[in-house]
């Protein structure tokens, strides 16, 4: 990171995002900025290739839930990827994600108090998205899930909903298996049977599932709404995090936005254009609560930065 950020960028995440991008949509107070590492560039063609149809008979079937062991998450891969490591020391990024999750939890509680049980269930479903590829949305989704899993009174389900280019299992070192698309297509009777329990307490993962050319249409079905609503209703302690494809690169994001209660739109300070941001917000407008997460932010000396306090003595 560099410490030559102009003074006008200091302040809260939302203030920075609003000033930089002219984002005028009313929103709740912002969370903290996240620094996301570079990823390999992707093209639109690479993100949403033409994929062959898969016959239902070739789709893998999940093992019974009771017989499944906890799948170990690869801590070395997390560390090498610059992500949070469960049980690791408190770092600047850990503190930043604490701020991020706290705002999302506050929004969920406010919705529950105001709009009742059905809205409360929907508010516990959070879509993590970006306008374009390579802006850090999968990185943020995984770290948000890991941070939330440290809470004492909830369980976290991380859903890989980037169907054209699923990456959650690979980053966590988890095995492939049937997932959400198999349940939406009717090839798996109960989506809960596809969930992978992990060795991180209170964290489980739902794979994307078997690829199909009709992912958007499956998401737009009544069955999809019932299945996704059921993920939240099945456990009142559960927070569901969806890693979505980029809003301007693949169509499922706009449909997913109508099925969740909150959207966290990852905005890369050094890459996302104002026009892309405004267009992405319009695409995701099916969700009432859209918040911006500004990443790749540079800090000035003496500016707000978390993490060092825990390593200092005499405070």
PDB file of C-alpha atoms in Angstrom:
ATOM      1  CA  UNK A   1       0.000   0.000   0.000  1.00  0.00           C
ATOM      2  CA  UNK A   2       1.091   3.521  -0.454  1.00  0.00           C
ATOM      3  CA  UNK A   3       0.783   6.362   2.012  1.00  0.00           C
ATOM      4  CA  UNK A   4       0.239   9.176  -0.464  1.00  0.00           C
ATOM      5  CA  UNK A   5      -3.558   9.061  -0.527  1.00  0.00           C
ATOM      6  CA  UNK A   6      -4.993  12.594  -0.903  1.00  0.00           C
ATOM      7  CA  UNK A   7      -6.586  13.952   2.237  1.00  0.00           C
ATOM      8  CA  UNK A   8      -9.981  14.031   0.565  1.00  0.00           C
ATOM      9  CA  UNK A   9     -10.077  10.197   0.727  1.00  0.00           C
ATOM     10  CA  UNK A  10      -9.868  10.094   4.481  1.00  0.00           C
ATOM     11  CA  UNK A  11     -13.049   9.402   6.416  1.00  0.00           C
ATOM     12  CA  UNK A  12     -15.491   6.532   6.415  1.00  0.00           C
ATOM     13  CA  UNK A  13     -15.806   3.946   3.683  1.00  0.00           C
ATOM     14  CA  UNK A  14     -19.137   5.251   2.477  1.00  0.00           C
ATOM     15  CA  UNK A  15     -17.922   8.855   2.518  1.00  0.00           C
ATOM     16  CA  UNK A  16     -14.963   7.868   0.383  1.00  0.00           C
ATOM     17  CA  UNK A  17     -17.112   5.839  -1.976  1.00  0.00           C
ATOM     18  CA  UNK A  18     -19.759   8.545  -2.238  1.00  0.00           C
ATOM     19  CA  UNK A  19     -17.163  11.242  -2.914  1.00  0.00           C
ATOM     20  CA  UNK A  20     -15.210   9.170  -5.399  1.00  0.00           C
ATOM     21  CA  UNK A  21     -18.188   7.732  -7.270  1.00  0.00           C
ATOM     22  CA  UNK A  22     -21.067  10.099  -6.539  1.00  0.00           C
ATOM     23  CA  UNK A  23     -23.085   7.241  -5.034  1.00  0.00           C
ATOM     24  CA  UNK A  24     -26.341   8.853  -3.887  1.00  0.00           C
ATOM     25  CA  UNK A  25     -28.408   5.823  -2.863  1.00  0.00           C
ATOM     26  CA  UNK A  26     -29.428   6.024   0.837  1.00  0.00           C
ATOM     27  CA  UNK A  27     -27.503   3.469   2.865  1.00  0.00           C
ATOM     28  CA  UNK A  28     -26.726   2.523   6.423  1.00  0.00           C
ATOM     29  CA  UNK A  29     -23.366   3.501   7.942  1.00  0.00           C
ATOM     30  CA  UNK A  30     -20.429   1.847   6.164  1.00  0.00           C
ATOM     31  CA  UNK A  31     -17.985  -0.825   7.138  1.00  0.00           C
ATOM     32  CA  UNK A  32     -14.212  -0.718   6.948  1.00  0.00           C
ATOM     33  CA  UNK A  33     -12.085  -0.759   3.780  1.00  0.00           C
ATOM     34  CA  UNK A  34     -10.525  -4.006   2.657  1.00  0.00           C
ATOM     35  CA  UNK A  35      -7.276  -4.389   0.723  1.00  0.00           C
ATOM     36  CA  UNK A  36      -7.653  -7.131  -1.875  1.00  0.00           C
ATOM     37  CA  UNK A  37      -4.725  -8.756  -3.709  1.00  0.00           C
ATOM     38  CA  UNK A  38      -4.445  -8.755  -7.477  1.00  0.00           C
ATOM     39  CA  UNK A  39      -6.096 -11.623  -9.314  1.00  0.00           C
ATOM     40  CA  UNK A  40      -5.457 -12.955 -12.801  1.00  0.00           C
ATOM     41  CA  UNK A  41      -7.405 -10.911 -15.377  1.00  0.00           C
ATOM     42  CA  UNK A  42     -10.551 -12.526 -16.723  1.00  0.00           C
ATOM     43  CA  UNK A  43     -12.527 -11.755 -19.831  1.00  0.00           C
ATOM     44  CA  UNK A  44     -16.292 -11.931 -20.170  1.00  0.00           C
ATOM     45  CA  UNK A  45     -15.902 -14.970 -22.407  1.00  0.00           C
ATOM     46  CA  UNK A  46     -13.817 -16.737 -19.773  1.00  0.00           C
ATOM     47  CA  UNK A  47     -16.319 -15.869 -17.058  1.00  0.00           C
ATOM     48  CA  UNK A  48     -19.392 -17.239 -18.843  1.00  0.00           C
ATOM     49  CA  UNK A  49     -18.306 -19.823 -21.380  1.00  0.00           C
ATOM     50  CA  UNK A  50     -20.646 -21.998 -23.361  1.00  0.00           C
ATOM     51  CA  UNK A  51     -20.884 -25.090 -21.208  1.00  0.00           C
ATOM     52  CA  UNK A  52     -22.161 -28.484 -22.326  1.00  0.00           C
ATOM     53  CA  UNK A  53     -25.343 -29.854 -20.868  1.00  0.00           C
ATOM     54  CA  UNK A  54     -24.970 -32.573 -18.254  1.00  0.00           C
ATOM     55  CA  UNK A  55     -27.409 -35.437 -18.085  1.00  0.00           C
ATOM     56  CA  UNK A  56     -28.999 -35.936 -14.643  1.00  0.00           C
ATOM     57  CA  UNK A  57     -27.637 -39.488 -14.453  1.00  0.00           C
ATOM     58  CA  UNK A  58     -24.059 -38.151 -14.435  1.00  0.00           C
ATOM     59  CA  UNK A  59     -24.618 -35.763 -11.580  1.00  0.00           C
ATOM     60  CA  UNK A  60     -22.939 -36.819  -8.301  1.00  0.00           C
ATOM     61  CA  UNK A  61     -25.237 -37.478  -5.380  1.00  0.00           C
ATOM     62  CA  UNK A  62     -24.417 -36.289  -1.845  1.00  0.00           C
ATOM     63  CA  UNK A  63     -23.706 -38.622   1.017  1.00  0.00           C
ATOM     64  CA  UNK A  64     -26.262 -38.694   3.845  1.00  0.00           C
ATOM     65  CA  UNK A  65     -25.684 -35.709   6.129  1.00  0.00           C
ATOM     66  CA  UNK A  66     -25.204 -37.826   9.233  1.00  0.00           C
ATOM     67  CA  UNK A  67     -22.428 -39.847   7.573  1.00  0.00           C
ATOM     68  CA  UNK A  68     -20.365 -36.869   6.410  1.00  0.00           C
ATOM     69  CA  UNK A  69     -17.225 -35.905   8.296  1.00  0.00           C
ATOM     70  CA  UNK A  70     -16.024 -32.360   8.742  1.00  0.00           C
ATOM     71  CA  UNK A  71     -13.952 -31.271   5.752  1.00  0.00           C
ATOM     72  CA  UNK A  72     -10.686 -29.567   6.768  1.00  0.00           C
ATOM     73  CA  UNK A  73     -10.061 -26.079   5.430  1.00  0.00           C
ATOM     74  CA  UNK A  74      -6.553 -25.515   4.076  1.00  0.00           C
ATOM     75  CA  UNK A  75      -5.040 -22.938   6.458  1.00  0.00           C
ATOM     76  CA  UNK A  76      -1.853 -22.724   4.394  1.00  0.00           C
ATOM     77  CA  UNK A  77      -3.860 -21.799   1.293  1.00  0.00           C
ATOM     78  CA  UNK A  78      -5.694 -19.134   3.286  1.00  0.00           C
ATOM     79  CA  UNK A  79      -2.443 -17.631   4.529  1.00  0.00           C
ATOM     80  CA  UNK A  80      -0.823 -17.710   1.103  1.00  0.00           C
ATOM     81  CA  UNK A  81      -3.926 -16.099  -0.384  1.00  0.00           C
ATOM     82  CA  UNK A  82      -3.731 -13.216   2.077  1.00  0.00           C
ATOM     83  CA  UNK A  83      -6.950 -14.225   3.808  1.00  0.00           C
ATOM     84  CA  UNK A  84      -7.951 -14.531   7.437  1.00  0.00           C
ATOM     85  CA  UNK A  85      -6.770 -17.690   9.199  1.00  0.00           C
ATOM     86  CA  UNK A  86      -9.128 -19.118  11.848  1.00  0.00           C
ATOM     87  CA  UNK A  87      -7.567 -18.796  15.266  1.00  0.00           C
ATOM     88  CA  UNK A  88      -4.824 -16.511  13.952  1.00  0.00           C
ATOM     89  CA  UNK A  89      -3.662 -13.265  15.503  1.00  0.00           C
ATOM     90  CA  UNK A  90      -5.705 -10.103  15.253  1.00  0.00           C
ATOM     91  CA  UNK A  91      -4.524  -8.180  12.201  1.00  0.00           C
ATOM     92  CA  UNK A  92      -5.550  -4.971  10.516  1.00  0.00           C
ATOM     93  CA  UNK A  93      -7.655  -6.931   8.046  1.00  0.00           C
ATOM     94  CA  UNK A  94      -9.297  -8.943  10.826  1.00  0.00           C
ATOM     95  CA  UNK A  95     -10.343  -5.716  12.514  1.00  0.00           C
ATOM     96  CA  UNK A  96     -11.645  -4.302   9.243  1.00  0.00           C
ATOM     97  CA  UNK A  97     -13.831  -7.347   8.645  1.00  0.00           C
ATOM     98  CA  UNK A  98     -15.112  -7.052  12.195  1.00  0.00           C
ATOM     99  CA  UNK A  99     -16.390  -3.616  11.232  1.00  0.00           C
ATOM    100  CA  UNK A 100     -17.862  -4.961   7.999  1.00  0.00           C
ATOM    101  CA  UNK A 101     -19.782  -7.794   9.632  1.00  0.00           C
ATOM    102  CA  UNK A 102     -21.026  -5.626  12.481  1.00  0.00           C
ATOM    103  CA  UNK A 103     -22.789  -3.266  10.086  1.00  0.00           C
ATOM    104  CA  UNK A 104     -24.396  -6.155   8.200  1.00  0.00           C
ATOM    105  CA  UNK A 105     -25.609  -7.696  11.455  1.00  0.00           C
ATOM    106  CA  UNK A 106     -26.997  -4.355  12.615  1.00  0.00           C
ATOM    107  CA  UNK A 107     -28.906  -3.985   9.349  1.00  0.00           C
ATOM    108  CA  UNK A 108     -30.339  -7.496   9.727  1.00  0.00           C
ATOM    109  CA  UNK A 109     -31.517  -6.729  13.256  1.00  0.00           C
ATOM    110  CA  UNK A 110     -33.033  -3.406  12.217  1.00  0.00           C
ATOM    111  CA  UNK A 111     -34.961  -5.090   9.410  1.00  0.00           C
ATOM    112  CA  UNK A 112     -36.190  -7.790  11.795  1.00  0.00           C
ATOM    113  CA  UNK A 113     -37.427  -5.212  14.293  1.00  0.00           C
ATOM    114  CA  UNK A 114     -39.173  -3.171  11.629  1.00  0.00           C
ATOM    115  CA  UNK A 115     -40.560  -5.631   9.085  1.00  0.00           C
ATOM    116  CA  UNK A 116     -41.230  -8.907  10.874  1.00  0.00           C
ATOM    117  CA  UNK A 117     -40.162 -12.540  10.637  1.00  0.00           C
ATOM    118  CA  UNK A 118     -40.203 -13.062   6.868  1.00  0.00           C
ATOM    119  CA  UNK A 119     -38.090  -9.972   6.225  1.00  0.00           C
ATOM    120  CA  UNK A 120     -35.815 -10.987   9.104  1.00  0.00           C
ATOM    121  CA  UNK A 121     -35.093 -14.333   7.434  1.00  0.00           C
ATOM    122  CA  UNK A 122     -34.354 -12.597   4.146  1.00  0.00           C
ATOM    123  CA  UNK A 123     -32.042 -10.062   5.848  1.00  0.00           C
ATOM    124  CA  UNK A 124     -29.854 -12.948   7.032  1.00  0.00           C
ATOM    125  CA  UNK A 125     -29.070 -13.717   3.380  1.00  0.00           C
ATOM    126  CA  UNK A 126     -26.251 -11.491   2.077  1.00  0.00           C
ATOM    127  CA  UNK A 127     -25.048 -11.289  -1.522  1.00  0.00           C
ATOM    128  CA  UNK A 128     -21.387 -10.337  -2.058  1.00  0.00           C
ATOM    129  CA  UNK A 129     -20.925  -8.950  -5.552  1.00  0.00           C
ATOM    130  CA  UNK A 130     -18.795  -6.631  -7.690  1.00  0.00           C
ATOM    131  CA  UNK A 131     -19.356  -4.763 -10.919  1.00  0.00           C
ATOM    132  CA  UNK A 132     -16.603  -6.484 -12.917  1.00  0.00           C
ATOM    133  CA  UNK A 133     -14.218  -9.435 -12.453  1.00  0.00           C
ATOM    134  CA  UNK A 134     -11.001  -9.001 -10.437  1.00  0.00           C
ATOM    135  CA  UNK A 135     -12.444  -6.534  -7.925  1.00  0.00           C
ATOM    136  CA  UNK A 136     -12.138  -8.903  -4.944  1.00  0.00           C
ATOM    137  CA  UNK A 137     -15.661 -10.166  -4.310  1.00  0.00           C
ATOM    138  CA  UNK A 138     -14.713 -13.836  -3.656  1.00  0.00           C
ATOM    139  CA  UNK A 139     -11.846 -12.747  -1.400  1.00  0.00           C
ATOM    140  CA  UNK A 140     -14.277 -10.569   0.576  1.00  0.00           C
ATOM    141  CA  UNK A 141     -17.007 -13.231   0.689  1.00  0.00           C
ATOM    142  CA  UNK A 142     -14.636 -15.837   2.158  1.00  0.00           C
ATOM    143  CA  UNK A 143     -13.151 -13.440   4.702  1.00  0.00           C
ATOM    144  CA  UNK A 144     -16.584 -12.185   5.703  1.00  0.00           C
ATOM    145  CA  UNK A 145     -17.724 -15.782   6.286  1.00  0.00           C
ATOM    146  CA  UNK A 146     -14.601 -16.584   8.320  1.00  0.00           C
ATOM    147  CA  UNK A 147     -15.048 -13.451  10.424  1.00  0.00           C
ATOM    148  CA  UNK A 148     -18.741 -14.131  11.032  1.00  0.00           C
ATOM    149  CA  UNK A 149     -17.955 -17.726  12.031  1.00  0.00           C
ATOM    150  CA  UNK A 150     -16.099 -16.320  15.063  1.00  0.00           C
ATOM    151  CA  UNK A 151     -19.398 -14.981  16.444  1.00  0.00           C
ATOM    152  CA  UNK A 152     -20.721 -16.948  19.413  1.00  0.00           C
ATOM    153  CA  UNK A 153     -24.426 -17.169  18.617  1.00  0.00           C
ATOM    154  CA  UNK A 154     -24.693 -17.925  14.920  1.00  0.00           C
ATOM    155  CA  UNK A 155     -23.823 -20.396  12.195  1.00  0.00           C
ATOM    156  CA  UNK A 156     -22.477 -19.341   8.797  1.00  0.00           C
ATOM    157  CA  UNK A 157     -23.256 -20.900   5.438  1.00  0.00           C
ATOM    158  CA  UNK A 158     -21.044 -19.750   2.549  1.00  0.00           C
ATOM    159  CA  UNK A 159     -22.691 -20.433  -0.819  1.00  0.00           C
ATOM    160  CA  UNK A 160     -20.684 -20.476  -4.035  1.00  0.00           C
ATOM    161  CA  UNK A 161     -23.192 -18.904  -6.406  1.00  0.00           C
ATOM    162  CA  UNK A 162     -20.649 -17.893  -9.056  1.00  0.00           C
ATOM    163  CA  UNK A 163     -21.860 -20.749 -11.228  1.00  0.00           C
ATOM    164  CA  UNK A 164     -19.806 -20.035 -14.356  1.00  0.00           C
ATOM    165  CA  UNK A 165     -16.512 -19.719 -12.468  1.00  0.00           C
ATOM    166  CA  UNK A 166     -16.864 -21.228  -8.968  1.00  0.00           C
ATOM    167  CA  UNK A 167     -13.765 -20.642  -6.845  1.00  0.00           C
ATOM    168  CA  UNK A 168     -14.756 -20.957  -3.190  1.00  0.00           C
ATOM    169  CA  UNK A 169     -13.980 -24.668  -2.803  1.00  0.00           C
ATOM    170  CA  UNK A 170     -10.602 -24.300  -4.496  1.00  0.00           C
ATOM    171  CA  UNK A 171      -9.535 -21.391  -2.281  1.00  0.00           C
ATOM    172  CA  UNK A 172     -10.571 -23.235   0.872  1.00  0.00           C
ATOM    173  CA  UNK A 173      -9.092 -26.578  -0.196  1.00  0.00           C
ATOM    174  CA  UNK A 174     -12.468 -28.351  -0.001  1.00  0.00           C
ATOM    175  CA  UNK A 175     -13.569 -31.321  -2.152  1.00  0.00           C
ATOM    176  CA  UNK A 176     -15.905 -30.958  -5.120  1.00  0.00           C
ATOM    177  CA  UNK A 177     -19.449 -32.271  -4.851  1.00  0.00           C
ATOM    178  CA  UNK A 178     -23.103 -31.647  -5.689  1.00  0.00           C
ATOM    179  CA  UNK A 179     -24.450 -28.261  -4.755  1.00  0.00           C
ATOM    180  CA  UNK A 180     -26.995 -25.541  -5.257  1.00  0.00           C
ATOM    181  CA  UNK A 181     -27.498 -26.022  -8.995  1.00  0.00           C
ATOM    182  CA  UNK A 182     -28.225 -29.738  -8.470  1.00  0.00           C
ATOM    183  CA  UNK A 183     -30.891 -28.846  -5.922  1.00  0.00           C
ATOM    184  CA  UNK A 184     -32.401 -26.166  -8.183  1.00  0.00           C
ATOM    185  CA  UNK A 185     -32.551 -28.644 -11.079  1.00  0.00           C
ATOM    186  CA  UNK A 186     -34.325 -31.222  -8.918  1.00  0.00           C
ATOM    187  CA  UNK A 187     -31.486 -33.749  -9.086  1.00  0.00           C
ATOM    188  CA  UNK A 188     -30.993 -33.502  -5.304  1.00  0.00           C
ATOM    189  CA  UNK A 189     -34.113 -33.639  -3.170  1.00  0.00           C
ATOM    190  CA  UNK A 190     -32.811 -31.676  -0.189  1.00  0.00           C
ATOM    191  CA  UNK A 191     -30.267 -28.887  -0.577  1.00  0.00           C
ATOM    192  CA  UNK A 192     -29.154 -29.401   3.032  1.00  0.00           C
ATOM    193  CA  UNK A 193     -27.645 -32.738   1.953  1.00  0.00           C
ATOM    194  CA  UNK A 194     -25.200 -30.859  -0.301  1.00  0.00           C
ATOM    195  CA  UNK A 195     -23.762 -28.721   2.495  1.00  0.00           C
ATOM    196  CA  UNK A 196     -20.163 -29.409   3.526  1.00  0.00           C
ATOM    197  CA  UNK A 197     -19.453 -29.064   7.229  1.00  0.00           C
ATOM    198  CA  UNK A 198     -15.923 -27.757   7.838  1.00  0.00           C
ATOM    199  CA  UNK A 199     -13.463 -28.026  10.699  1.00  0.00           C
ATOM    200  CA  UNK A 200     -13.939 -24.310  11.371  1.00  0.00           C
ATOM    201  CA  UNK A 201     -16.602 -24.199  14.087  1.00  0.00           C
ATOM    202  CA  UNK A 202     -19.908 -22.759  12.872  1.00  0.00           C
ATOM    203  CA  UNK A 203     -18.822 -22.549   9.212  1.00  0.00           C
ATOM    204  CA  UNK A 204     -20.247 -24.686   6.404  1.00  0.00           C
ATOM    205  CA  UNK A 205     -20.089 -24.378   2.619  1.00  0.00           C
ATOM    206  CA  UNK A 206     -22.615 -25.066  -0.143  1.00  0.00           C
ATOM    207  CA  UNK A 207     -20.870 -25.779  -3.478  1.00  0.00           C
ATOM    208  CA  UNK A 208     -22.106 -24.330  -6.762  1.00  0.00           C
ATOM    209  CA  UNK A 209     -22.933 -27.783  -8.101  1.00  0.00           C
ATOM    210  CA  UNK A 210     -23.040 -29.233 -11.607  1.00  0.00           C
ATOM    211  CA  UNK A 211     -22.707 -26.598 -14.303  1.00  0.00           C
ATOM    212  CA  UNK A 212     -25.603 -25.903 -16.628  1.00  0.00           C
ATOM    213  CA  UNK A 213     -26.482 -23.468 -19.409  1.00  0.00           C
ATOM    214  CA  UNK A 214     -29.713 -22.478 -17.641  1.00  0.00           C
ATOM    215  CA  UNK A 215     -28.408 -21.197 -14.280  1.00  0.00           C
ATOM    216  CA  UNK A 216     -30.245 -17.861 -14.520  1.00  0.00           C
ATOM    217  CA  UNK A 217     -33.517 -19.548 -15.433  1.00  0.00           C
ATOM    218  CA  UNK A 218     -33.165 -21.998 -12.553  1.00  0.00           C
ATOM    219  CA  UNK A 219     -32.581 -19.101 -10.135  1.00  0.00           C
ATOM    220  CA  UNK A 220     -35.665 -17.288 -11.425  1.00  0.00           C
ATOM    221  CA  UNK A 221     -37.936 -20.265 -10.695  1.00  0.00           C
ATOM    222  CA  UNK A 222     -40.366 -20.632  -7.826  1.00  0.00           C
ATOM    223  CA  UNK A 223     -38.368 -23.663  -6.695  1.00  0.00           C
ATOM    224  CA  UNK A 224     -35.266 -21.484  -6.298  1.00  0.00           C
ATOM    225  CA  UNK A 225     -37.084 -18.973  -4.131  1.00  0.00           C
ATOM    226  CA  UNK A 226     -38.419 -21.761  -1.921  1.00  0.00           C
ATOM    227  CA  UNK A 227     -34.978 -23.403  -1.623  1.00  0.00           C
ATOM    228  CA  UNK A 228     -33.102 -20.189  -0.813  1.00  0.00           C
ATOM    229  CA  UNK A 229     -35.757 -19.018   1.641  1.00  0.00           C
ATOM    230  CA  UNK A 230     -35.532 -22.462   3.222  1.00  0.00           C
ATOM    231  CA  UNK A 231     -31.785 -22.067   3.816  1.00  0.00           C
ATOM    232  CA  UNK A 232     -32.521 -19.202   6.200  1.00  0.00           C
ATOM    233  CA  UNK A 233     -35.712 -20.623   7.702  1.00  0.00           C
ATOM    234  CA  UNK A 234     -34.060 -23.956   8.475  1.00  0.00           C
ATOM    235  CA  UNK A 235     -31.932 -22.370  11.181  1.00  0.00           C
ATOM    236  CA  UNK A 236     -32.722 -19.001  12.816  1.00  0.00           C
ATOM    237  CA  UNK A 237     -29.045 -18.741  13.851  1.00  0.00           C
ATOM    238  CA  UNK A 238     -27.816 -19.077  10.254  1.00  0.00           C
ATOM    239  CA  UNK A 239     -26.307 -16.259   8.193  1.00  0.00           C
ATOM    240  CA  UNK A 240     -26.101 -17.151   4.489  1.00  0.00           C
ATOM    241  CA  UNK A 241     -23.331 -15.511   2.421  1.00  0.00           C
ATOM    242  CA  UNK A 242     -23.613 -15.815  -1.384  1.00  0.00           C
ATOM    243  CA  UNK A 243     -20.536 -15.324  -3.545  1.00  0.00           C
ATOM    244  CA  UNK A 244     -22.131 -13.984  -6.720  1.00  0.00           C
ATOM    245  CA  UNK A 245     -20.780 -13.551 -10.250  1.00  0.00           C
ATOM    246  CA  UNK A 246     -19.947  -9.934 -11.169  1.00  0.00           C
ATOM    247  CA  UNK A 247     -23.113  -7.963 -11.827  1.00  0.00           C
ATOM    248  CA  UNK A 248     -22.029  -6.615 -15.232  1.00  0.00           C
ATOM    249  CA  UNK A 249     -20.468  -9.862 -16.458  1.00  0.00           C
ATOM    250  CA  UNK A 250     -23.110 -12.532 -15.794  1.00  0.00           C
ATOM    251  CA  UNK A 251     -26.887 -12.403 -15.397  1.00  0.00           C
ATOM    252  CA  UNK A 252     -27.405 -14.538 -12.222  1.00  0.00           C
ATOM    253  CA  UNK A 253     -26.358 -11.616  -9.989  1.00  0.00           C
ATOM    254  CA  UNK A 254     -29.449  -9.575 -10.832  1.00  0.00           C
ATOM    255  CA  UNK A 255     -31.735 -12.520 -10.045  1.00  0.00           C
ATOM    256  CA  UNK A 256     -29.927 -13.345  -6.804  1.00  0.00           C
ATOM    257  CA  UNK A 257     -30.344  -9.736  -5.692  1.00  0.00           C
ATOM    258  CA  UNK A 258     -34.126 -10.222  -5.686  1.00  0.00           C
ATOM    259  CA  UNK A 259     -33.816 -13.280  -3.427  1.00  0.00           C
ATOM    260  CA  UNK A 260     -31.602 -11.885  -0.638  1.00  0.00           C
ATOM    261  CA  UNK A 261     -32.059  -9.216   2.004  1.00  0.00           C
ATOM    262  CA  UNK A 262     -28.707  -7.412   1.701  1.00  0.00           C
ATOM    263  CA  UNK A 263     -26.100  -6.787  -0.992  1.00  0.00           C
ATOM    264  CA  UNK A 264     -22.475  -5.936  -0.247  1.00  0.00           C
ATOM    265  CA  UNK A 265     -21.094  -4.430  -3.454  1.00  0.00           C
ATOM    266  CA  UNK A 266     -17.298  -4.590  -3.555  1.00  0.00           C
ATOM    267  CA  UNK A 267     -15.848  -1.485  -5.221  1.00  0.00           C
ATOM    268  CA  UNK A 268     -12.158  -1.446  -6.086  1.00  0.00           C
ATOM    269  CA  UNK A 269     -10.805   2.061  -5.535  1.00  0.00           C
ATOM    270  CA  UNK A 270      -8.111   1.796  -8.190  1.00  0.00           C
ATOM    271  CA  UNK A 271     -10.205   0.041 -10.852  1.00  0.00           C
ATOM    272  CA  UNK A 272     -13.999   0.430 -10.621  1.00  0.00           C
ATOM    273  CA  UNK A 273     -15.284   3.315 -12.730  1.00  0.00           C
ATOM    274  CA  UNK A 274     -18.162   5.524 -11.650  1.00  0.00           C
ATOM    275  CA  UNK A 275     -20.234   4.416 -14.632  1.00  0.00           C
ATOM    276  CA  UNK A 276     -19.682   0.740 -13.808  1.00  0.00           C
ATOM    277  CA  UNK A 277     -20.657   1.338 -10.187  1.00  0.00           C
ATOM    278  CA  UNK A 278     -23.878   3.143 -11.104  1.00  0.00           C
ATOM    279  CA  UNK A 279     -24.784   0.462 -13.634  1.00  0.00           C
ATOM    280  CA  UNK A 280     -24.089  -2.314 -11.120  1.00  0.00           C
ATOM    281  CA  UNK A 281     -26.289  -0.628  -8.500  1.00  0.00           C
ATOM    282  CA  UNK A 282     -29.104  -0.466 -11.052  1.00  0.00           C
ATOM    283  CA  UNK A 283     -28.657  -4.148 -11.908  1.00  0.00           C
ATOM    284  CA  UNK A 284     -28.816  -5.078  -8.221  1.00  0.00           C
ATOM    285  CA  UNK A 285     -31.751  -2.797  -7.473  1.00  0.00           C
ATOM    286  CA  UNK A 286     -33.995  -5.767  -6.709  1.00  0.00           C
ATOM    287  CA  UNK A 287     -32.522  -5.674  -3.202  1.00  0.00           C
ATOM    288  CA  UNK A 288     -33.472  -2.751  -0.983  1.00  0.00           C
ATOM    289  CA  UNK A 289     -30.318  -2.756   1.143  1.00  0.00           C
ATOM    290  CA  UNK A 290     -27.194  -2.233  -0.991  1.00  0.00           C
ATOM    291  CA  UNK A 291     -23.980  -1.185   0.738  1.00  0.00           C
ATOM    292  CA  UNK A 292     -20.591  -0.386  -0.740  1.00  0.00           C
ATOM    293  CA  UNK A 293     -17.327  -1.949   0.394  1.00  0.00           C
ATOM    294  CA  UNK A 294     -14.390   0.109  -0.870  1.00  0.00           C
ATOM    295  CA  UNK A 295     -11.214  -1.939  -1.240  1.00  0.00           C
ATOM    296  CA  UNK A 296      -7.611  -1.355  -2.316  1.00  0.00           C
ATOM    297  CA  UNK A 297      -7.560   1.851  -0.278  1.00  0.00           C
ATOM    298  CA  UNK A 298      -4.282   3.645   0.503  1.00  0.00           C
ATOM    299  CA  UNK A 299      -3.780   5.253   3.903  1.00  0.00           C
ATOM    300  CA  UNK A 300      -1.933   8.377   4.979  1.00  0.00           C
ATOM    301  CA  UNK A 301       0.402   8.308   7.990  1.00  0.00           C
ATOM    302  CA  UNK A 302      -1.699   8.918  11.071  1.00  0.00           C
ATOM    303  CA  UNK A 303      -4.912   7.896   9.301  1.00  0.00           C
ATOM    304  CA  UNK A 304      -7.288   5.258  10.655  1.00  0.00           C
ATOM    305  CA  UNK A 305      -5.768   1.799  10.490  1.00  0.00           C
ATOM    306  CA  UNK A 306      -6.577  -1.203  12.670  1.00  0.00           C
ATOM    307  CA  UNK A 307      -4.428  -3.997  14.004  1.00  0.00           C
ATOM    308  CA  UNK A 308      -1.363  -2.486  15.666  1.00  0.00           C
ATOM    309  CA  UNK A 309      -3.151  -1.796  18.966  1.00  0.00           C
ATOM    310  CA  UNK A 310      -3.172  -5.474  19.948  1.00  0.00           C
ATOM    311  CA  UNK A 311       0.602  -5.692  19.646  1.00  0.00           C
ATOM    312  CA  UNK A 312       1.389  -2.581  21.698  1.00  0.00           C
ATOM    313  CA  UNK A 313       2.134  -2.499  25.411  1.00  0.00           C
ATOM    314  CA  UNK A 314       1.315   0.158  27.954  1.00  0.00           C
ATOM    315  CA  UNK A 315      -1.918   1.368  26.410  1.00  0.00           C
TER     316      UNK A 315
END
